[in-house]
Structures are given as C-alpha cells and as structure tokens.
mmCIF file of C-alpha atoms and ligand atoms in Angstrom:
data_model
loop_
_atom_site.group_PDB
_atom_site.id
_atom_site.type_symbol
_atom_site.label_atom_id
_atom_site.label_comp_id
_atom_site.label_asym_id
_atom_site.label_seq_id
_atom_site.Cartn_x
_atom_site.Cartn_y
_atom_site.Cartn_z
ATOM 1 C CA MET A 15 -2.907 43.798 -23.652
ATOM 2 C CA ALA A 16 -3.389 40.770 -21.701
ATOM 3 C CA ALA A 17 -7.006 40.027 -20.173
ATOM 4 C CA GLU A 18 -6.984 41.157 -16.618
ATOM 5 C CA ARG A 19 -6.243 37.489 -14.417
ATOM 6 C CA PRO A 20 -9.694 36.792 -12.160
ATOM 7 C CA THR A 21 -9.714 38.074 -9.065
ATOM 8 C CA VAL A 22 -10.512 36.954 -5.309
ATOM 9 C CA TRP A 23 -11.800 40.514 -2.787
ATOM 10 C CA LEU A 24 -11.676 39.134 0.417
ATOM 11 C CA LYS A 25 -14.115 40.993 3.330
ATOM 12 C CA PRO A 26 -12.624 43.631 5.217
ATOM 13 C CA GLY A 27 -10.533 41.944 7.865
ATOM 14 C CA ARG A 28 -10.391 38.246 6.741
ATOM 15 C CA GLU A 29 -6.886 38.770 4.732
ATOM 16 C CA LYS A 30 -5.530 37.860 8.022
ATOM 17 C CA SER A 31 -4.788 34.074 7.963
ATOM 18 C CA LEU A 32 -3.227 34.245 5.059
ATOM 19 C CA LEU A 33 -0.591 37.597 5.507
ATOM 20 C CA ARG A 34 0.430 34.303 8.244
ATOM 21 C CA ARG A 35 0.803 32.922 4.985
ATOM 22 C CA HIS A 36 -2.783 29.921 5.677
ATOM 23 C CA PRO A 37 -3.015 28.520 2.548
ATOM 24 C CA TRP A 38 -7.100 28.253 2.649
ATOM 25 C CA ILE A 39 -9.721 30.307 1.254
ATOM 26 C CA PHE A 40 -13.355 30.243 2.475
ATOM 27 C CA SER A 41 -16.555 31.129 1.489
ATOM 28 C CA GLY A 42 -17.421 33.729 3.226
ATOM 29 C CA ALA A 43 -14.132 35.442 3.374
ATOM 30 C CA ILE A 44 -15.217 36.481 0.249
ATOM 31 C CA GLN A 45 -16.291 39.843 -1.163
ATOM 32 C CA ARG A 46 -16.664 39.128 -4.139
ATOM 33 C CA VAL A 47 -14.630 37.834 -7.544
ATOM 34 C CA ASP A 48 -14.379 39.535 -10.621
ATOM 35 C CA GLY A 49 -14.510 37.213 -13.998
ATOM 36 C CA GLU A 50 -15.157 34.416 -14.222
ATOM 37 C CA PRO A 51 -13.010 31.296 -12.759
ATOM 38 C CA GLU A 52 -12.688 27.721 -13.566
ATOM 39 C CA ALA A 53 -12.677 25.300 -11.383
ATOM 40 C CA GLY A 54 -8.984 25.122 -10.654
ATOM 41 C CA ALA A 55 -8.193 28.187 -12.924
ATOM 42 C CA THR A 56 -5.079 30.309 -11.132
ATOM 43 C CA VAL A 57 -6.736 33.833 -9.310
ATOM 44 C CA GLU A 58 -5.015 36.511 -7.646
ATOM 45 C CA ILE A 59 -6.659 37.134 -4.133
ATOM 46 C CA VAL A 60 -6.535 40.356 -2.599
ATOM 47 C CA ALA A 61 -7.186 42.548 0.411
ATOM 48 C CA SER A 62 -9.986 44.995 0.447
ATOM 49 C CA SER A 63 -7.368 47.247 0.294
ATOM 50 C CA GLY A 64 -6.268 45.534 -2.777
ATOM 51 C CA ASP A 65 -3.274 44.866 -1.272
ATOM 52 C CA PHE A 66 -1.981 41.504 -3.632
ATOM 53 C CA LEU A 67 -2.210 38.386 -0.909
ATOM 54 C CA GLY A 68 -1.715 35.150 -3.194
ATOM 55 C CA ARG A 69 -1.996 33.816 -5.950
ATOM 56 C CA GLY A 70 -4.167 30.583 -5.587
ATOM 57 C CA ALA A 71 -6.158 28.127 -7.333
ATOM 58 C CA TYR A 72 -10.533 28.714 -7.638
ATOM 59 C CA SER A 73 -12.684 25.656 -6.705
ATOM 60 C CA PRO A 74 -16.089 27.190 -7.000
ATOM 61 C CA THR A 75 -17.937 24.494 -5.250
ATOM 62 C CA SER A 76 -15.700 23.768 -2.620
ATOM 63 C CA GLN A 77 -16.550 25.838 0.587
ATOM 64 C CA ILE A 78 -12.537 26.383 0.932
ATOM 65 C CA ARG A 79 -12.876 28.481 -2.122
ATOM 66 C CA ALA A 80 -9.483 28.952 -2.776
ATOM 67 C CA ARG A 81 -6.030 27.534 -2.577
ATOM 68 C CA VAL A 82 -2.653 29.604 -2.354
ATOM 69 C CA TRP A 83 -0.235 27.999 -4.556
ATOM 70 C CA THR A 84 1.994 31.167 -3.918
ATOM 71 C CA PHE A 85 2.334 34.494 -1.375
ATOM 72 C CA GLU A 86 4.876 35.800 -4.235
ATOM 73 C CA ALA A 87 3.743 38.979 -5.829
ATOM 74 C CA HIS A 88 6.430 37.957 -8.622
ATOM 75 C CA GLU A 89 6.183 34.014 -8.989
ATOM 76 C CA ALA A 90 4.333 32.890 -11.232
ATOM 77 C CA VAL A 91 2.022 29.454 -10.956
ATOM 78 C CA ASP A 92 3.375 27.495 -14.158
ATOM 79 C CA ALA A 93 5.249 24.300 -14.742
ATOM 80 C CA ALA A 94 8.622 26.095 -13.694
ATOM 81 C CA PHE A 95 6.703 26.850 -10.490
ATOM 82 C CA LEU A 96 5.078 22.985 -10.070
ATOM 83 C CA ARG A 97 9.092 21.307 -10.766
ATOM 84 C CA ARG A 98 10.092 23.489 -8.049
ATOM 85 C CA ARG A 99 7.445 22.204 -5.395
ATOM 86 C CA LEU A 100 7.899 19.064 -6.444
ATOM 87 C CA ALA A 101 12.058 19.135 -6.626
ATOM 88 C CA ARG A 102 12.159 20.545 -3.304
ATOM 89 C CA ALA A 103 9.454 18.081 -1.860
ATOM 90 C CA VAL A 104 11.555 15.201 -3.531
ATOM 91 C CA ASP A 105 14.606 16.840 -2.323
ATOM 92 C CA SER A 106 13.316 16.875 0.940
ATOM 93 C CA ARG A 107 13.033 13.270 1.552
ATOM 94 C CA ARG A 108 17.136 12.794 0.041
ATOM 95 C CA ARG A 109 17.868 14.232 2.703
ATOM 96 C CA LEU A 110 15.789 11.979 5.444
ATOM 97 C CA ALA A 111 17.431 9.105 2.819
ATOM 98 C CA LEU A 112 14.553 7.943 2.601
ATOM 99 C CA LEU A 113 15.165 7.393 -1.216
ATOM 100 C CA ASP A 114 16.376 4.266 -1.075
ATOM 101 C CA PRO A 115 15.054 2.248 -4.446
ATOM 102 C CA HIS A 116 13.264 -0.297 -3.162
ATOM 103 C CA ALA A 117 11.424 1.411 -0.254
ATOM 104 C CA ALA A 118 8.541 3.155 0.588
ATOM 105 C CA CYS A 119 7.672 6.664 0.823
ATOM 106 C CA ARG A 120 4.920 9.943 0.859
ATOM 107 C CA LEU A 121 6.956 12.002 -1.808
ATOM 108 C CA VAL A 122 4.525 15.003 -1.771
ATOM 109 C CA PHE A 123 2.424 15.462 1.344
ATOM 110 C CA SER A 124 0.010 18.354 -0.140
ATOM 111 C CA GLU A 125 -0.398 21.462 1.768
ATOM 112 C CA SER A 126 2.749 20.796 4.063
ATOM 113 C CA ASP A 127 4.693 21.051 0.916
ATOM 114 C CA GLY A 128 3.228 24.101 -0.351
ATOM 115 C CA LEU A 129 1.484 21.722 -3.289
ATOM 116 C CA PRO A 130 -2.828 21.791 -2.109
ATOM 117 C CA GLY A 131 -4.790 19.071 -2.832
ATOM 118 C CA LEU A 132 -1.509 16.286 -4.326
ATOM 119 C CA ILE A 133 -0.363 13.431 -2.156
ATOM 120 C CA VAL A 134 2.226 11.234 -4.297
ATOM 121 C CA ASP A 135 2.780 8.142 -2.581
ATOM 122 C CA ARG A 136 6.627 5.983 -3.606
ATOM 123 C CA TYR A 137 6.452 2.745 -4.200
ATOM 124 C CA GLY A 138 9.480 1.300 -4.979
ATOM 125 C CA GLU A 139 9.912 1.634 -8.955
ATOM 126 C CA PHE A 140 6.091 2.713 -9.173
ATOM 127 C CA LEU A 141 4.339 5.967 -7.907
ATOM 128 C CA VAL A 142 0.800 6.814 -7.209
ATOM 129 C CA CYS A 143 -0.640 10.266 -7.031
ATOM 130 C CA GLN A 144 -4.022 11.399 -5.383
ATOM 131 C CA PHE A 145 -5.327 14.884 -6.847
ATOM 132 C CA LEU A 146 -7.805 16.305 -4.804
ATOM 133 C CA SER A 147 -8.625 19.620 -5.186
ATOM 134 C CA ALA A 148 -9.859 21.439 -8.024
ATOM 135 C CA GLY A 149 -5.923 23.186 -8.914
ATOM 136 C CA ALA A 150 -4.112 19.937 -8.416
ATOM 137 C CA GLU A 151 -6.588 18.230 -10.920
ATOM 138 C CA ALA A 152 -5.812 21.586 -13.636
ATOM 139 C CA TRP A 153 -2.507 20.966 -13.645
ATOM 140 C CA ALA A 154 -2.703 16.631 -13.264
ATOM 141 C CA ALA A 155 -1.240 16.470 -16.348
ATOM 142 C CA THR A 156 1.663 18.773 -16.225
ATOM 143 C CA ILE A 157 2.430 16.916 -12.411
ATOM 144 C CA VAL A 158 3.136 13.397 -14.067
ATOM 145 C CA GLU A 159 5.060 14.903 -16.481
ATOM 146 C CA LEU A 160 7.164 16.529 -14.271
ATOM 147 C CA LEU A 161 7.474 13.418 -11.778
ATOM 148 C CA GLY A 162 8.588 11.400 -14.569
ATOM 149 C CA GLU A 163 11.122 13.708 -15.648
ATOM 150 C CA ILE A 164 12.236 14.170 -11.765
ATOM 151 C CA CYS A 165 11.621 10.690 -10.775
ATOM 152 C CA ALA A 166 12.155 8.684 -13.163
ATOM 153 C CA PRO A 167 9.631 5.564 -12.366
ATOM 154 C CA ARG A 168 8.314 2.793 -13.924
ATOM 155 C CA GLY A 169 4.980 3.776 -14.016
ATOM 156 C CA ILE A 170 2.489 6.183 -12.337
ATOM 157 C CA TYR A 171 -0.817 5.004 -11.166
ATOM 158 C CA GLU A 172 -3.745 7.578 -10.268
ATOM 159 C CA ARG A 173 -5.947 6.680 -7.093
ATOM 160 C CA SER A 174 -8.389 10.073 -6.792
ATOM 161 C CA GLU A 175 -10.818 9.257 -4.428
ATOM 162 C CA GLY A 176 -12.614 9.908 -1.274
ATOM 163 C CA GLY A 177 -14.646 12.617 0.102
ATOM 164 C CA ALA A 178 -12.189 15.474 -0.547
ATOM 165 C CA ARG A 179 -12.620 15.115 -4.324
ATOM 166 C CA HIS A 180 -16.611 15.151 -3.527
ATOM 167 C CA LYS A 181 -15.654 18.760 -1.954
ATOM 168 C CA GLU A 182 -13.964 19.417 -4.539
ATOM 169 C CA GLY A 183 -16.398 18.696 -6.847
ATOM 170 C CA LEU A 184 -14.709 15.754 -9.115
ATOM 171 C CA SER A 185 -15.641 12.120 -9.408
ATOM 172 C CA SER A 186 -13.339 9.574 -8.421
ATOM 173 C CA ARG A 187 -10.664 8.196 -10.817
ATOM 174 C CA ARG A 188 -7.946 5.010 -10.360
ATOM 175 C CA ARG A 189 -6.509 4.562 -13.437
ATOM 176 C CA LEU A 190 -2.652 4.310 -15.026
ATOM 177 C CA LEU A 191 -1.450 7.739 -15.697
ATOM 178 C CA ALA A 192 2.019 6.826 -17.328
ATOM 179 C CA GLY A 193 4.148 3.805 -18.134
ATOM 180 C CA GLU A 194 3.984 0.302 -16.816
ATOM 181 C CA GLN A 195 0.586 -1.052 -14.729
ATOM 182 C CA PRO A 196 1.657 -1.522 -11.168
ATOM 183 C CA PRO A 197 1.647 -4.961 -10.209
ATOM 184 C CA ALA A 198 -1.005 -6.639 -8.685
ATOM 185 C CA GLU A 199 1.575 -7.374 -5.261
ATOM 186 C CA LEU A 200 3.822 -5.371 -5.298
ATOM 187 C CA GLU A 201 6.767 -6.214 -3.036
ATOM 188 C CA ILE A 202 8.338 -3.363 -1.142
ATOM 189 C CA ALA A 203 11.121 -3.904 1.657
ATOM 190 C CA ALA A 204 10.565 -1.263 4.174
ATOM 191 C CA GLY A 205 13.697 -1.377 6.831
ATOM 192 C CA GLY A 206 13.261 -5.583 7.819
ATOM 193 C CA VAL A 207 9.724 -5.897 6.765
ATOM 194 C CA ARG A 208 8.622 -6.766 3.388
ATOM 195 C CA LEU A 209 5.506 -4.648 2.587
ATOM 196 C CA VAL A 210 2.787 -6.011 -0.519
ATOM 197 C CA VAL A 211 0.945 -3.567 -2.023
ATOM 198 C CA ASP A 212 -1.968 -3.552 -4.699
ATOM 199 C CA VAL A 213 -1.381 -0.081 -5.354
ATOM 200 C CA ALA A 214 -4.563 -0.617 -7.410
ATOM 201 C CA ASN A 215 -7.164 -2.449 -4.516
ATOM 202 C CA GLY A 216 -5.424 -0.976 -1.623
ATOM 203 C CA GLN A 217 -7.047 1.387 0.934
ATOM 204 C CA LYS A 218 -6.059 4.497 -0.394
ATOM 205 C CA THR A 219 -2.772 4.405 -1.966
ATOM 206 C CA GLY A 220 -2.230 0.932 -1.609
ATOM 207 C CA ALA A 221 -0.687 1.098 2.257
ATOM 208 C CA TYR A 222 -1.013 3.506 5.336
ATOM 209 C CA LEU A 223 2.977 5.110 5.044
ATOM 210 C CA ASP A 224 2.097 7.223 7.503
ATOM 211 C CA GLN A 225 2.510 4.017 10.994
ATOM 212 C CA GLN A 226 6.190 2.849 9.012
ATOM 213 C CA HIS A 227 8.021 4.408 11.752
ATOM 214 C CA ASN A 228 5.045 3.594 14.523
ATOM 215 C CA ARG A 229 5.352 -0.186 14.046
ATOM 216 C CA GLU A 230 8.351 -0.220 15.075
ATOM 217 C CA ARG A 231 8.477 1.945 17.955
ATOM 218 C CA VAL A 232 5.230 -0.396 19.401
ATOM 219 C CA ALA A 233 6.888 -3.728 17.901
ATOM 220 C CA GLY A 234 10.054 -2.817 20.340
ATOM 221 C CA HIS A 235 7.263 -2.936 23.354
ATOM 222 C CA ALA A 236 5.885 -6.308 22.163
ATOM 223 C CA GLY A 237 8.910 -8.904 23.912
ATOM 224 C CA ASP A 238 7.606 -11.864 23.193
ATOM 225 C CA GLY A 239 4.212 -12.137 23.857
ATOM 226 C CA ASP A 240 0.703 -12.268 22.382
ATOM 227 C CA VAL A 241 0.119 -9.321 19.277
ATOM 228 C CA LEU A 242 -3.443 -8.251 18.791
ATOM 229 C CA ASP A 243 -3.750 -6.254 15.719
ATOM 230 C CA ALA A 244 -6.739 -4.095 15.549
ATOM 231 C CA PHE A 245 -7.590 -2.518 12.815
ATOM 232 C CA SER A 246 -4.843 -4.195 11.488
ATOM 233 C CA TYR A 247 -5.530 -3.502 7.674
ATOM 234 C CA THR A 248 -2.623 -5.837 6.189
ATOM 235 C CA GLY A 249 -1.244 -6.014 9.625
ATOM 236 C CA GLY A 250 1.822 -3.768 9.723
ATOM 237 C CA PHE A 251 2.273 -3.524 13.211
ATOM 238 C CA ALA A 252 1.122 -7.064 13.422
ATOM 239 C CA ILE A 253 4.367 -8.674 11.337
ATOM 240 C CA ALA A 254 6.570 -6.057 13.076
ATOM 241 C CA SER A 255 5.983 -6.781 16.588
ATOM 242 C CA LEU A 256 6.231 -10.729 15.355
ATOM 243 C CA LEU A 257 9.839 -9.718 14.052
ATOM 244 C CA ALA A 258 10.547 -8.493 16.794
ATOM 245 C CA GLY A 259 10.049 -11.640 18.790
ATOM 246 C CA ALA A 260 6.555 -11.712 19.606
ATOM 247 C CA ARG A 261 4.790 -15.382 19.774
ATOM 248 C CA ARG A 262 1.531 -14.886 18.014
ATOM 249 C CA ALA A 263 -0.602 -12.335 16.817
ATOM 250 C CA THR A 264 -4.437 -12.084 15.737
ATOM 251 C CA LEU A 265 -5.155 -9.343 12.902
ATOM 252 C CA VAL A 266 -8.874 -8.092 13.192
ATOM 253 C CA ASP A 267 -10.428 -6.256 10.422
ATOM 254 C CA SER A 268 -13.943 -5.545 8.789
ATOM 255 C CA SER A 269 -11.882 -6.057 5.020
ATOM 256 C CA ALA A 270 -11.345 -9.457 3.845
ATOM 257 C CA ASP A 271 -9.316 -8.010 1.286
ATOM 258 C CA ALA A 272 -7.384 -6.590 3.733
ATOM 259 C CA LEU A 273 -7.056 -10.022 5.574
ATOM 260 C CA GLN A 274 -6.070 -11.939 2.891
ATOM 261 C CA VAL A 275 -3.090 -9.427 1.807
ATOM 262 C CA ALA A 276 -2.490 -9.803 5.020
ATOM 263 C CA GLU A 277 -2.177 -13.462 4.383
ATOM 264 C CA ARG A 278 0.351 -12.363 1.356
ATOM 265 C CA GLU A 279 2.488 -10.451 3.605
ATOM 266 C CA THR A 280 2.747 -12.222 6.876
ATOM 267 C CA ALA A 281 4.076 -14.671 4.469
ATOM 268 C CA ALA A 282 6.410 -12.746 2.574
ATOM 269 C CA ASN A 283 7.782 -11.955 6.581
ATOM 270 C CA GLY A 284 7.948 -15.766 7.248
ATOM 271 C CA VAL A 285 5.639 -15.551 9.723
ATOM 272 C CA LEU A 286 1.845 -16.723 8.472
ATOM 273 C CA GLY A 287 2.141 -19.576 11.158
ATOM 274 C CA ARG A 288 2.509 -17.603 13.755
ATOM 275 C CA CYS A 289 -0.850 -15.298 13.134
ATOM 276 C CA ARG A 290 -4.923 -15.769 12.945
ATOM 277 C CA PHE A 291 -7.089 -13.513 11.023
ATOM 278 C CA VAL A 292 -10.489 -12.380 12.378
ATOM 279 C CA VAL A 293 -12.688 -10.795 9.220
ATOM 280 C CA ALA A 294 -15.053 -8.595 11.726
ATOM 281 C CA ASN A 295 -15.958 -5.467 12.968
ATOM 282 C CA VAL A 296 -13.449 -4.740 15.309
ATOM 283 C CA PHE A 297 -16.121 -3.374 19.005
ATOM 284 C CA ASP A 298 -18.092 -6.657 18.158
ATOM 285 C CA GLU A 299 -14.756 -8.862 18.662
ATOM 286 C CA LEU A 300 -13.183 -7.115 21.421
ATOM 287 C CA ARG A 301 -16.395 -7.184 23.094
ATOM 288 C CA ALA A 302 -16.379 -10.613 22.604
ATOM 289 C CA MET A 303 -12.959 -11.234 23.812
ATOM 290 C CA ARG A 304 -13.658 -9.235 26.844
ATOM 291 C CA ASP A 305 -16.456 -11.009 27.699
ATOM 292 C CA GLY A 306 -14.354 -14.295 27.446
ATOM 293 C CA ASP A 307 -11.032 -15.153 28.813
ATOM 294 C CA THR A 308 -9.066 -13.672 25.793
ATOM 295 C CA ARG A 309 -6.166 -11.249 26.802
ATOM 296 C CA PHE A 310 -2.943 -10.349 25.018
ATOM 297 C CA ASP A 311 0.042 -9.340 25.892
ATOM 298 C CA LEU A 312 0.559 -6.327 23.463
ATOM 299 C CA VAL A 313 -3.047 -4.674 22.390
ATOM 300 C CA VAL A 314 -2.380 -2.648 18.965
ATOM 301 C CA LEU A 315 -5.496 0.065 18.675
ATOM 302 C CA ASP A 316 -5.240 1.592 14.851
ATOM 303 C CA PRO A 317 -8.810 2.344 13.572
ATOM 304 C CA PRO A 318 -9.825 5.006 10.506
ATOM 305 C CA LYS A 319 -10.448 8.392 11.415
ATOM 306 C CA PHE A 320 -13.959 8.749 13.576
ATOM 307 C CA VAL A 321 -13.659 12.497 13.334
ATOM 308 C CA HIS A 322 -14.130 14.313 10.012
ATOM 309 C CA SER A 323 -15.558 17.873 10.821
ATOM 310 C CA ALA A 324 -15.264 19.674 14.052
ATOM 311 C CA ASP A 325 -19.261 19.090 14.997
ATOM 312 C CA GLN A 326 -17.869 15.221 14.409
ATOM 313 C CA VAL A 327 -15.388 15.419 17.875
ATOM 314 C CA ALA A 328 -18.468 14.539 20.648
ATOM 315 C CA ALA A 329 -19.587 11.448 18.449
ATOM 316 C CA GLY A 330 -16.266 10.533 17.690
ATOM 317 C CA SER A 331 -14.453 11.330 20.927
ATOM 318 C CA ARG A 332 -17.370 8.414 21.897
ATOM 319 C CA GLY A 333 -15.949 6.779 19.951
ATOM 320 C CA TYR A 334 -12.710 6.628 20.796
ATOM 321 C CA LYS A 335 -13.374 5.995 24.399
ATOM 322 C CA ASP A 336 -15.356 3.405 23.685
ATOM 323 C CA ILE A 337 -12.655 1.052 21.224
ATOM 324 C CA ASN A 338 -9.511 2.303 24.099
ATOM 325 C CA MET A 339 -12.059 1.069 27.304
ATOM 326 C CA LEU A 340 -12.093 -2.648 24.773
ATOM 327 C CA GLY A 341 -8.331 -2.492 24.583
ATOM 328 C CA LEU A 342 -7.274 -1.831 27.909
ATOM 329 C CA ALA A 343 -9.300 -4.246 29.480
ATOM 330 C CA LEU A 344 -8.003 -7.070 26.758
ATOM 331 C CA VAL A 345 -4.363 -6.132 28.259
ATOM 332 C CA ARG A 346 -2.341 -8.234 30.453
ATOM 333 C CA PRO A 347 -2.026 -6.267 33.802
ATOM 334 C CA GLY A 348 2.250 -5.318 33.415
ATOM 335 C CA GLY A 349 1.311 -5.187 29.401
ATOM 336 C CA VAL A 350 1.242 -2.266 26.811
ATOM 337 C CA LEU A 351 -1.539 -0.747 24.931
ATOM 338 C CA ALA A 352 -0.575 1.379 21.276
ATOM 339 C CA THR A 353 -3.488 3.271 20.629
ATOM 340 C CA PHE A 354 -3.832 6.001 17.628
ATOM 341 C CA SER A 355 -6.035 8.341 16.244
ATOM 342 C CA CYS A 356 -5.869 9.881 12.981
ATOM 343 C CA SER A 357 -8.318 12.458 13.389
ATOM 344 C CA GLY A 358 -7.215 16.097 12.713
ATOM 345 C CA HIS A 359 -9.961 17.485 14.982
ATOM 346 C CA VAL A 360 -8.625 15.028 17.961
ATOM 347 C CA ASP A 361 -5.698 17.030 18.938
ATOM 348 C CA ALA A 362 -3.261 15.268 20.921
ATOM 349 C CA ALA A 363 -4.436 16.746 24.335
ATOM 350 C CA LEU A 364 -8.017 15.803 23.954
ATOM 351 C CA PHE A 365 -6.537 12.406 22.991
ATOM 352 C CA GLN A 366 -4.913 11.826 25.954
ATOM 353 C CA LYS A 367 -8.118 12.669 27.697
ATOM 354 C CA ILE A 368 -10.153 10.422 26.283
ATOM 355 C CA VAL A 369 -7.813 8.039 26.723
ATOM 356 C CA ALA A 370 -7.194 8.346 30.572
ATOM 357 C CA GLY A 371 -11.174 8.388 30.684
ATOM 358 C CA ALA A 372 -11.010 4.995 29.113
ATOM 359 C CA ALA A 373 -8.623 3.889 31.717
ATOM 360 C CA VAL A 374 -10.650 5.245 34.924
ATOM 361 C CA ASP A 375 -14.311 3.283 33.414
ATOM 362 C CA ALA A 376 -12.257 -0.226 32.711
ATOM 363 C CA GLY A 377 -11.200 0.040 35.699
ATOM 364 C CA ARG A 378 -7.308 0.051 34.793
ATOM 365 C CA THR A 379 -3.930 2.367 35.537
ATOM 366 C CA ALA A 380 -2.450 3.077 32.926
ATOM 367 C CA GLN A 381 0.992 5.104 32.516
ATOM 368 C CA ILE A 382 2.172 6.298 28.638
ATOM 369 C CA LEU A 383 5.190 5.673 28.061
ATOM 370 C CA GLU A 384 6.237 7.386 24.597
ATOM 371 C CA ARG A 385 4.418 9.315 22.773
ATOM 372 C CA LEU A 386 3.817 8.759 18.634
ATOM 373 C CA SER A 387 3.385 11.111 15.905
ATOM 374 C CA GLN A 388 3.656 11.317 11.968
ATOM 375 C CA PRO A 389 6.699 10.960 10.507
ATOM 376 C CA PRO A 390 9.174 13.083 8.981
ATOM 377 C CA ASP A 391 8.146 12.478 5.559
ATOM 378 C CA HIS A 392 4.349 13.470 6.407
ATOM 379 C CA PRO A 393 5.464 16.717 7.316
ATOM 380 C CA VAL A 394 3.824 19.762 9.310
ATOM 381 C CA ALA A 395 4.115 22.576 7.568
ATOM 382 C CA THR A 396 3.718 25.531 10.523
ATOM 383 C CA GLU A 397 1.763 27.317 8.598
ATOM 384 C CA PHE A 398 -1.232 24.542 8.322
ATOM 385 C CA PRO A 399 -1.533 22.713 11.707
ATOM 386 C CA GLU A 400 -4.667 21.026 9.955
ATOM 387 C CA ALA A 401 -1.803 18.971 8.416
ATOM 388 C CA ASP A 402 -0.990 17.579 12.013
ATOM 389 C CA TYR A 403 -3.720 14.466 12.324
ATOM 390 C CA LEU A 404 -1.919 11.210 13.671
ATOM 391 C CA LYS A 405 -0.901 10.939 17.533
ATOM 392 C CA GLY A 406 -0.584 7.556 19.495
ATOM 393 C CA LEU A 407 0.292 7.026 23.207
ATOM 394 C CA ILE A 408 2.617 3.535 24.139
ATOM 395 C CA LEU A 409 0.315 2.519 27.916
ATOM 396 C CA ARG A 410 1.670 0.527 30.627
ATOM 397 C CA VAL A 411 -1.362 -1.066 31.300
ATOM 398 C CA HIS A 412 -1.542 -2.372 35.454
HETATM 399 N N1 SAH B 20 -2.878 -0.716 11.489
HETATM 400 C C1 SAH B 20 -3.255 -0.871 10.276
HETATM 401 C C2 SAH B 20 -4.196 0.332 8.979
HETATM 402 C C3 SAH B 20 -5.212 0.598 9.446
HETATM 403 S S1 SAH B 20 -6.477 1.307 8.551
HETATM 404 C C4 SAH B 20 -1.806 -0.628 9.067
HETATM 405 O O1 SAH B 20 -0.596 -0.309 10.278
HETATM 406 O O2 SAH B 20 -1.242 -0.278 7.967
HETATM 407 C C5 SAH B 20 -7.810 0.723 9.482
HETATM 408 C C6 SAH B 20 -8.492 0.001 9.347
HETATM 409 O O3 SAH B 20 -9.538 0.036 9.726
HETATM 410 C C7 SAH B 20 -8.832 -0.407 7.796
HETATM 411 O O4 SAH B 20 -7.912 -1.567 7.155
HETATM 412 C C8 SAH B 20 -10.044 -0.670 7.642
HETATM 413 O O5 SAH B 20 -10.721 -1.985 6.328
HETATM 414 C C9 SAH B 20 -10.695 -1.330 8.667
HETATM 415 N N2 SAH B 20 -11.737 -0.539 10.001
HETATM 416 C C10 SAH B 20 -12.600 0.338 9.661
HETATM 417 N N3 SAH B 20 -13.578 -0.011 10.197
HETATM 418 C C11 SAH B 20 -13.600 -1.016 11.104
HETATM 419 C C12 SAH B 20 -14.343 -1.942 12.190
HETATM 420 N N4 SAH B 20 -15.371 -1.281 12.321
HETATM 421 N N5 SAH B 20 -14.114 -2.997 12.090
HETATM 422 C C13 SAH B 20 -12.921 -3.529 11.632
HETATM 423 N N6 SAH B 20 -12.328 -2.946 10.779
HETATM 424 C C14 SAH B 20 -13.083 -1.463 10.770
#
C-alpha cells in the first residue's frame, strides 16, 4: 500500500479562500500537518471536515505555508501536469502573437499561469527562469527539461534572486541551466525598438518587460519635446519617445551599470546623440532641477517598488507623493507627466489619490488622459488579484 501523502488540515472556516481558488495557504490557517513534508513536497490540503481542497507545494519556513498546484482531486502533480500548465501558458502568448522569434515577452507569470513561484521570460532564442517558491524549486529540473521540449531555446539561464526566495528559505542563484550561455549583450527587436539585454547581470531577468506596451503609449505624447526619463534603467521610455520624434532625453538612474547598458541601447537605436545620462538619486536630481530652471515637455516617473507589505503603505505613499510633486513641478505648462507604481499594495484608486494630492501641493492642475496597467503577457488570474500590480497615469499638466 502506498504511504499516505502528507496532509495539511485547515482550521474550521479557513477553507473559504481555497473554495474561491485562491492558491495561498497562510501558516495561521493551518490546524495541523500530518507527516513530515520537506520543502517543496506535494501535500494534500483538506478542510477541517476532511474534504479535499487542493494539492500544493509545502514551504516549511514561509508564512505562505503552501501554494496550490491544482484544485482537482483527480489531478496528479507530476511532469505531465507541469507540461500541461507550461504548454497552456506558452499557447496563450502564441495566441497573443507574442512569440516572434526576435522579440521578448513573459512566457510564464507565476500564480496567474497556474504555476506559483515560476517566472519565465523569453528574450529571442533564450529563456530566463526565476524559481521563487519551494514548490517551483523542487520541480526546477523537470521544468527546465519541459521548457526545452516546448520552446526549443538556444539556452536557459537562471536568475532566482530576491526577497521572495529568502522568505521561502532559498538562497539566491544565477547560472546557466541548459544549452548556450546568452551573450553579454543580447539584442532583441521589440516592435520598432531594439533592446540590449544583459541576462546574467541586469536587474530582474535583464529587462522590465512589463513596460513594453506602456513605453509606446507614453511615447505617443512626446511630440518633438524634451523628455525626462526618471528611474530610466536602460532608457526604454526615452528611446521610445526619441524614436517617436522627441528632441532630447535626460535619463536618470542610480545604477551606473544600468546607464552603461542604456548608452549601448540608445546607440543601437540611433538616438545616443540626443541623450544625456545622469547617475544620481532621482529625488536629489529632480529637486535640483526644480530649484534651477530645467523643465521638460514629458516627464516619466517609473520608480522601483516602494511598498513591499501592507504595513509599508503609508510610508510608501509619502514616497510616491514626494516624487510626483517633483515630477509635476518639472513639466512645462501644457506638457505631460507619465507616472507609474509597481507596488501591488497601492491600488489604482489609491495611486490616483496620491497623484491628485501631489498636484494640489505642487500647485499644478492635472488631467488624466490615459490609465495604464500591465500587458497581456503579465495576466491577472481572476482568483488571484495580487497579480495586479502595475498602474500608470498619463496626465496633462497645466
Ligand atoms: N523605466 C525602466 C524601469 C525602471 S525600474 C524601464 O522602462 O525599463 C526602476 C529603476 O530605478 C532601476 O533601474 C533602479 O536602478 C532605479 N532606482 C531605484 N531607486 C532609485 C533612486 N532613488 N534614484 C534613481 N534611480 C533609482
């Protein structure tokens, strides 16, 4: 007789979120655990009545003690299961016409693609994976093999880093997983724009693919004006704006490495001569510009995540307000501010309120022209609203 699978018993009443197919089980919802599941092991999750709720990956050190792979009692968690989920994710991008062999897109977006803790970004012929949960980590070798079969990439690289992994009791790792090492400067054609991506050393998996769409939307407002790309990373917003007709762009980022790649990326796009690169803290640099007389026709603010947990919302909101006051002050009358937040804990309504407050305090009148969010290769599963993190406003500023 097969050994009984380790089982996570929930406290009475704590099955509600699972019945709505939310995939996280917090430690506080658990009554007891039968068996001694290791990190990443598949466990049965049952209600206090003993009714089956789901089958998921156990994570002994995380507050999110288990993440559900499947809510179907008859569905085993094995290589065939992972193949179905991966194939479904890739097929969704195919239907979105995102699989151009020279372009880049997110192939797998974690919980939203039914694969909690797994991110896969595709840069042309190369894939970059992040295994960010104990469950994804436990299946990493199988996932790499399956990605090889489904996508036939030239190489698969790993960038499993950051806070999420630490919470899961995992250390950071970056290495080649299969095939060829990606070149240090991978050139990707994304629509009319060329991306230069350093998969091994860049931030995240090398680029911010979640802004590909929005760069075009914002560039549509550049006219022939002067652009400030604040928190530029490699200058995606500046490049799109210059290609759309902007006269000049100033890129500000605290990372000298990012601005070095930005020099190569702007050169690849033929706009290097119209760019100025400033390695600085955006808060300091924008304050200095405000106190001087430097002004722009288009200001882009795309800061990193200020809010990482619910208890940081107040402090983070002040950060967003400060940076938006500075950004608004730098817009010439009649110009445009494009402002973003990638903090999931700051929802679109709160973000709009913060920007409204910043306009009042900056003494400027602003109108929302467009609302932006994340692109379709970063989908939001309806049962997992936590995936909805990116929001942006394009404003006319008088
Ligand atoms: N707009 C970019 C993505 C920005 S990600 C794009 O479209 O690709 C956020 C960037 O902010 C990172 O490059 C990071 O290096 C930078 N950054 C973080 N804190 C900063 C600060 N205080 N001042 C300047 N840059 C900062």
